[in-house]
Short mmCIF file of C-alpha atoms in Angstrom, two decimals:
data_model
loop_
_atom_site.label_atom_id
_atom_site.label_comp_id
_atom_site.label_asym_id
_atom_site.label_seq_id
_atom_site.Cartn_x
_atom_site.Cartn_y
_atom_site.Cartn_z
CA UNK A 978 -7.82 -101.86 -36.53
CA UNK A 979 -5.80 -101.24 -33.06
CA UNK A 980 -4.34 -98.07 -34.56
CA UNK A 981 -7.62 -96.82 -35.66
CA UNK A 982 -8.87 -98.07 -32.10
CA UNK A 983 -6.05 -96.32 -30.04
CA UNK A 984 -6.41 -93.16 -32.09
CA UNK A 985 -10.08 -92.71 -31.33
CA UNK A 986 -9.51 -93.58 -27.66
CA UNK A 987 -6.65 -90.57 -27.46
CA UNK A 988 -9.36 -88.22 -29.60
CA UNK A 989 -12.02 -89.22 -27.00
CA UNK A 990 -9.82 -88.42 -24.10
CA UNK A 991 -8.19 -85.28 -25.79
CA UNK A 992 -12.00 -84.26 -26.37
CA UNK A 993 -13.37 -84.77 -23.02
CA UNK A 994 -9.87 -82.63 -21.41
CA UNK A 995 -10.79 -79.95 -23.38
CA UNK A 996 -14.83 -79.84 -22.52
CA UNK A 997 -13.87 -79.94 -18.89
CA UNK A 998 -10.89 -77.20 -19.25
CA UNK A 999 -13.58 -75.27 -20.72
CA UNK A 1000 -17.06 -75.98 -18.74
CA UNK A 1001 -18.24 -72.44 -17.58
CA UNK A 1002 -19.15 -72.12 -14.40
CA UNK A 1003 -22.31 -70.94 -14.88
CA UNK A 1004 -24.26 -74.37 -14.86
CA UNK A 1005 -22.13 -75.09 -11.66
CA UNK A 1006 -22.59 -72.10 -9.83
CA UNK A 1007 -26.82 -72.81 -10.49
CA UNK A 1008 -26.13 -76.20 -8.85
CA UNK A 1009 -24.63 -74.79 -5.54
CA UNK A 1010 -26.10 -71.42 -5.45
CA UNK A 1011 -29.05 -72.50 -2.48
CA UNK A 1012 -26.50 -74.09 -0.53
CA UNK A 1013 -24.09 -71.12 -0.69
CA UNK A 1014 -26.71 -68.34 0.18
CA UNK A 1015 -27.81 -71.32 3.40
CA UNK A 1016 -24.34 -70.52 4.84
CA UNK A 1017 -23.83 -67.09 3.97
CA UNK A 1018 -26.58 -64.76 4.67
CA UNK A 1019 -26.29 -61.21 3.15
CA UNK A 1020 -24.07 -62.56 0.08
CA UNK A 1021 -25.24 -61.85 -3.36
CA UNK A 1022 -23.68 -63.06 -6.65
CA UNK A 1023 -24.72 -60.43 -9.11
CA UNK A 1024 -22.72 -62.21 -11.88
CA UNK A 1025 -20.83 -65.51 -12.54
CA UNK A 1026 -18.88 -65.92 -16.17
CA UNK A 1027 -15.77 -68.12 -16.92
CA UNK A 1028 -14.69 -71.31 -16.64
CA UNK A 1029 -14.67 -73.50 -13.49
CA UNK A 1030 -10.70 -73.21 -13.49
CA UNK A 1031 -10.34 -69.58 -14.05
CA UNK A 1032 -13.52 -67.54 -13.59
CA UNK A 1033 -14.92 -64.84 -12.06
CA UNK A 1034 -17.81 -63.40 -10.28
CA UNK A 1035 -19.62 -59.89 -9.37
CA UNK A 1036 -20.86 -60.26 -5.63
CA UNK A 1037 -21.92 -58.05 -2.64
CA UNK A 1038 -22.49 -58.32 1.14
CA UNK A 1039 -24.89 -56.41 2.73
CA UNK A 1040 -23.85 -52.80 2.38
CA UNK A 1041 -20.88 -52.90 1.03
CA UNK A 1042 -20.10 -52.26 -2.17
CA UNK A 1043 -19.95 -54.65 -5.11
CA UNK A 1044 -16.73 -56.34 -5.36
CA UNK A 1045 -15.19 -58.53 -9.01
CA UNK A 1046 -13.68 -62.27 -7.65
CA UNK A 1047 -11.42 -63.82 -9.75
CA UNK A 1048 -10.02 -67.12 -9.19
CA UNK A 1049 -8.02 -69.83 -10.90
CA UNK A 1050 -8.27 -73.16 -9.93
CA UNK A 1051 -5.19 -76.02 -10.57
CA UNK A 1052 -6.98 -79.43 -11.23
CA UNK A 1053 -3.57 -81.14 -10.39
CA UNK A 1054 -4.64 -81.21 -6.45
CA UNK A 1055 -8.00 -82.72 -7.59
CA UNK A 1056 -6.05 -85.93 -7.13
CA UNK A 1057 -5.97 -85.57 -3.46
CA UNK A 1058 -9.28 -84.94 -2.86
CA UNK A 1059 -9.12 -80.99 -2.49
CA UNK A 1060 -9.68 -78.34 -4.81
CA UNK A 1061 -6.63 -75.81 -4.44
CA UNK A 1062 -7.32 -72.00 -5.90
CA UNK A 1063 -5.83 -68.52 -6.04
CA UNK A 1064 -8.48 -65.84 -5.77
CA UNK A 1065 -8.13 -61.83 -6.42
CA UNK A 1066 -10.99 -59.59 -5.23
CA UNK A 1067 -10.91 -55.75 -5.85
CA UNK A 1068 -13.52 -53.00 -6.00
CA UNK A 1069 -14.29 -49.48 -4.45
CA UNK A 1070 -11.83 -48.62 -2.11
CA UNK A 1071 -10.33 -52.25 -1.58
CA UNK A 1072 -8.24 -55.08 -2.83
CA UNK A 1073 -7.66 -58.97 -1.37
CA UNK A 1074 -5.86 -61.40 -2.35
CA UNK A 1075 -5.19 -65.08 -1.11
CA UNK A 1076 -4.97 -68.68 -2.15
CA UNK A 1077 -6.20 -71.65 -0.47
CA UNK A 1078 -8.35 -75.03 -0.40
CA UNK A 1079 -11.28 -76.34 -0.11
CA UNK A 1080 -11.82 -80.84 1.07
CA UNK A 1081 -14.96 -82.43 2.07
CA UNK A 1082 -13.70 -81.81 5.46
CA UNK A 1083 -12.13 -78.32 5.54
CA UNK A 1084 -11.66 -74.76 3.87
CA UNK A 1085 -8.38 -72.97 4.20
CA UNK A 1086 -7.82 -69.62 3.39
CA UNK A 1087 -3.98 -68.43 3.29
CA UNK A 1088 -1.81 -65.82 3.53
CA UNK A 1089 -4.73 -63.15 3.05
CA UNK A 1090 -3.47 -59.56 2.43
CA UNK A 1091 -4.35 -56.02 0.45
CA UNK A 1092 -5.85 -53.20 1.51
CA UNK A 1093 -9.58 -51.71 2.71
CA UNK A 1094 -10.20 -47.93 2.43
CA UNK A 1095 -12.52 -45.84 5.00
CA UNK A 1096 -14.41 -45.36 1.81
CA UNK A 1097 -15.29 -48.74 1.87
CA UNK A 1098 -15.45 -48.99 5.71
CA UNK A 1099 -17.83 -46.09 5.89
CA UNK A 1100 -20.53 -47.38 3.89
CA UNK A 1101 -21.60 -49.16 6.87
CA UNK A 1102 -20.19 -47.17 10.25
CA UNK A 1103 -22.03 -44.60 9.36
CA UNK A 1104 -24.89 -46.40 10.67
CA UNK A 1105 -23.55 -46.58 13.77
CA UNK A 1106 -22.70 -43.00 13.59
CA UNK A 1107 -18.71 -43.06 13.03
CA UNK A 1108 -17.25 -41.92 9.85
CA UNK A 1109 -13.31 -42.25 9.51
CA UNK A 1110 -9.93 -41.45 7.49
CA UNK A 1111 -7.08 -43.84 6.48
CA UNK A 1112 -7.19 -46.84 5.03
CA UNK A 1113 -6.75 -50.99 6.98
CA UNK A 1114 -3.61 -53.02 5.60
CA UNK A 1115 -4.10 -56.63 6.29
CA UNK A 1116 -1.40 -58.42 6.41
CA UNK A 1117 -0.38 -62.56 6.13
CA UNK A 1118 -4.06 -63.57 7.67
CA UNK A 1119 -5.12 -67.17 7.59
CA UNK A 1120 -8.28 -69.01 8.66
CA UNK A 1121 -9.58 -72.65 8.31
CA UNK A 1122 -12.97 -73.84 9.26
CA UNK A 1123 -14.53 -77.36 9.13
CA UNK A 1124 -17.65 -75.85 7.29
CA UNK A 1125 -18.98 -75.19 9.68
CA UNK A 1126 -17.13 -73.00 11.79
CA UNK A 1127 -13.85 -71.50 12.02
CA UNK A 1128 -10.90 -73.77 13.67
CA UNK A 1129 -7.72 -71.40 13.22
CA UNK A 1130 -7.63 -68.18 12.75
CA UNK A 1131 -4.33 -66.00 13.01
CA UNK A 1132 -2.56 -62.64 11.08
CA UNK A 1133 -3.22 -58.96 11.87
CA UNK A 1134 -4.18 -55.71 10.12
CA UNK A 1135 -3.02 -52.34 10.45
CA UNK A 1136 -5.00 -48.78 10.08
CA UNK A 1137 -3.12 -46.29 9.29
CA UNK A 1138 -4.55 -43.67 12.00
CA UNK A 1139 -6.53 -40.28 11.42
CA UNK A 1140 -9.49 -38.97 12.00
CA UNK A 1141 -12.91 -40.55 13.29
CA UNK A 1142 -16.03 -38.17 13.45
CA UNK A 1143 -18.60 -39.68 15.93
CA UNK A 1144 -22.24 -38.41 15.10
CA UNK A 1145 -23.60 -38.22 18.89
CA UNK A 1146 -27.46 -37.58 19.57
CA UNK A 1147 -26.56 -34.17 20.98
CA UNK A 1148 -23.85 -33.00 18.35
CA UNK A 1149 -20.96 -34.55 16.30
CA UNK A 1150 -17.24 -34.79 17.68
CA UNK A 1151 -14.31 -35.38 15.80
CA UNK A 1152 -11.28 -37.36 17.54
CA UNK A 1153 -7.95 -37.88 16.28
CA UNK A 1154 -6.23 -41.69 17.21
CA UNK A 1155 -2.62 -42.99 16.08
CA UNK A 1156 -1.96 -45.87 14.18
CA UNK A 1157 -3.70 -49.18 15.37
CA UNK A 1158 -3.17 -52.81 15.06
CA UNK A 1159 -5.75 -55.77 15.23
CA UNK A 1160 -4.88 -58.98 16.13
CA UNK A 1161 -7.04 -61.98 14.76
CA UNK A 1162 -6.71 -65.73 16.76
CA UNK A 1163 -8.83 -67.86 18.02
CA UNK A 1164 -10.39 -68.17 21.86
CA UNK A 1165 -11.40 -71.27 22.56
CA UNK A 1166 -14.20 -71.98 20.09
CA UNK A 1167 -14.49 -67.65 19.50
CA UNK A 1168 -13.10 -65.54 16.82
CA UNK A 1169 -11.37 -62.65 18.91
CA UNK A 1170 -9.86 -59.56 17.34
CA UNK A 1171 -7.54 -57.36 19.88
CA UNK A 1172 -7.14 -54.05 18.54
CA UNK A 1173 -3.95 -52.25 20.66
CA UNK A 1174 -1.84 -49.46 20.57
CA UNK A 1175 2.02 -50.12 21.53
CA UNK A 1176 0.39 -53.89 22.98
CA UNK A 1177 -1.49 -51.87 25.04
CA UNK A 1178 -5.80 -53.47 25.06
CA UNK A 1179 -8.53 -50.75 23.47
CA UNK A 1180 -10.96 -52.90 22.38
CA UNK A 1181 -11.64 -56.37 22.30
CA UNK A 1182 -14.23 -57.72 19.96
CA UNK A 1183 -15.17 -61.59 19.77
CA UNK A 1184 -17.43 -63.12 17.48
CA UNK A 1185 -18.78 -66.35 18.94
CA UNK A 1186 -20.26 -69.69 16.76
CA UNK A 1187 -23.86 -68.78 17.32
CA UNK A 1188 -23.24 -65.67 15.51
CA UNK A 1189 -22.82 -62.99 18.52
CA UNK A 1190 -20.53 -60.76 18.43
CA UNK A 1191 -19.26 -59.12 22.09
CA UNK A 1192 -17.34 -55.80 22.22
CA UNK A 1193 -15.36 -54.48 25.26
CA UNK A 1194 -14.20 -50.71 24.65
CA UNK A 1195 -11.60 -50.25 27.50
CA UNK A 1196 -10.86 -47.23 29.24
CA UNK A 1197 -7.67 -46.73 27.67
CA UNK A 1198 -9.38 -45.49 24.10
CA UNK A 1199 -10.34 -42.30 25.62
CA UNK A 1200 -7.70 -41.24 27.23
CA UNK A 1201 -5.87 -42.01 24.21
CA UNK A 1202 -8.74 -40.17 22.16
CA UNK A 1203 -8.58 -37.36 24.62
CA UNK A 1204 -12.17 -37.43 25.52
CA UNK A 1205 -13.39 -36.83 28.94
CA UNK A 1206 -14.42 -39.82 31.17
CA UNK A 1207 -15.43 -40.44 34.38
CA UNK A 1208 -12.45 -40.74 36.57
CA UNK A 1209 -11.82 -44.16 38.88
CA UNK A 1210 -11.19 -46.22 36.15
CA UNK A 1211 -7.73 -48.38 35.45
CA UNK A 1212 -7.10 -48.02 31.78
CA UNK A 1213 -7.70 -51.54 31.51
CA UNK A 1214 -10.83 -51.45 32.83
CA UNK A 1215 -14.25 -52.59 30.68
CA UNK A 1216 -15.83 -49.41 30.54
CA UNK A 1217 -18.29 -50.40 27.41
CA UNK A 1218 -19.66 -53.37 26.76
CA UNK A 1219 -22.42 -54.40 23.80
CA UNK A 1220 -23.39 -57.03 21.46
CA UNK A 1221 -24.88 -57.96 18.77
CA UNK A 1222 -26.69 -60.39 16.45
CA UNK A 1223 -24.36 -60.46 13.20
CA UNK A 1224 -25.75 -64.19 11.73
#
């Protein structure tokens, strides 16, 4: 009677491992899906299929084009209260992938890399008139909120210089800038991204917690762009300044 007891206990557990290795995500993903679109305006998830520990998903934000997620999730680190994953997202004209963790209290995303194409890019700067060449390396980028903003933010990403064309009111220019880095950190409470040439400032953009973003073009960007400005100015100088509402 205890054998026959102890082997349907071991059945019951073997049977309820193998439900959970294999719930799909679906059912989950309906569960969470309201709060998800609350904090992230402009996603969509097109598509959700797998399993909860290795699945994947068809989404898009805003403009850009649709992108496949796959992640896989180790259930070991469910012990400490934290759900640890590696994720892979690729598409038209871009690949990412990272690893990181999500608590009660935190989200961590780590050592983010791969590579966005101006095919991707221009989807959306064309709006703003600007159309360019190249393609944006990122390279060891991490960030951590506390769900509700971001706490740490640091890595940096590279563009591989070219050609911008700037679609004026008047009549279209084409410019021709090296290769550029971006710095990401934190400023105070602000996500800031310094793009330079050399160290040297060109624009400063900084994305605060209420969801405006402030950009500072300095003087700098057209002399290296070659293009004509009112003299008077240091190149460090502010000579542009705008924002706007991104969230």
């Amino acid at each position: 009677m205890k054998k026959f007891l102890l082997f349907g206990l071991l059945f019951l557990f073997s049977f309820i491992v193998v439900v959970i290795a294999r719930a799909p995500v679906g059912p989950v993903w309906n569960a969470v899906e309201d709060d998800v679109y609350q904090r992230v305006s402009g996603l969509q998830v097109l598509r959700v299929g797998g399993t909860v520990w290795a699945g994947n998903a068809d989404l898009r934000y805003r403009a850009f084009p649709p992108s496949r997620l796959n992640w896989e999730i180790s259930p070991a680190e469910l012990i400490s209260g934290k759900i640890a994953f590696i994720a892979y997202a690729s598409g038209e004209a871009h690949r990412l992938d990272s690893h990181g963790s999500v608590s009660q209290s935190e989200t961590r995303i780590e050592e983010l890399t791969g590579t966005i194409g101006s095919d991707f890019i221009n989807l959306v700067s064309t709006n703003y008139g600007l159309n360019f060449s190249g393609e944006v390396v990122l390279s060891d980028i991490g960030l951590t909120t506390d769900q509700r903003w971001f706490t740490a933010a640091e890595g940096h990403a590279d563009w591989s210089g070219g050609k911008i064309y700037y679609d004026s009111p008047h009549n279209g220019q084409t410019i021709f800038l090296p290769p550029l880095r971006a710095d990401i950190s934190m400023a105070d409470k602000n996500l800031q991204l310094r793009l330079h040439n050399n160290q040297a400032a060109l624009i400063d953009i900084v994305l605060r917690p209420n969801g405006w973003a402030v950009v500072e073009v300095k003087a700098r960007l057209f002399d290296l762009a070659r293009i004509p400005w009112p003299g008077g100015s240091s190149p460090e100088d502010t000579v542009l300044q705008f924002e706007e509402k991104l969230f």
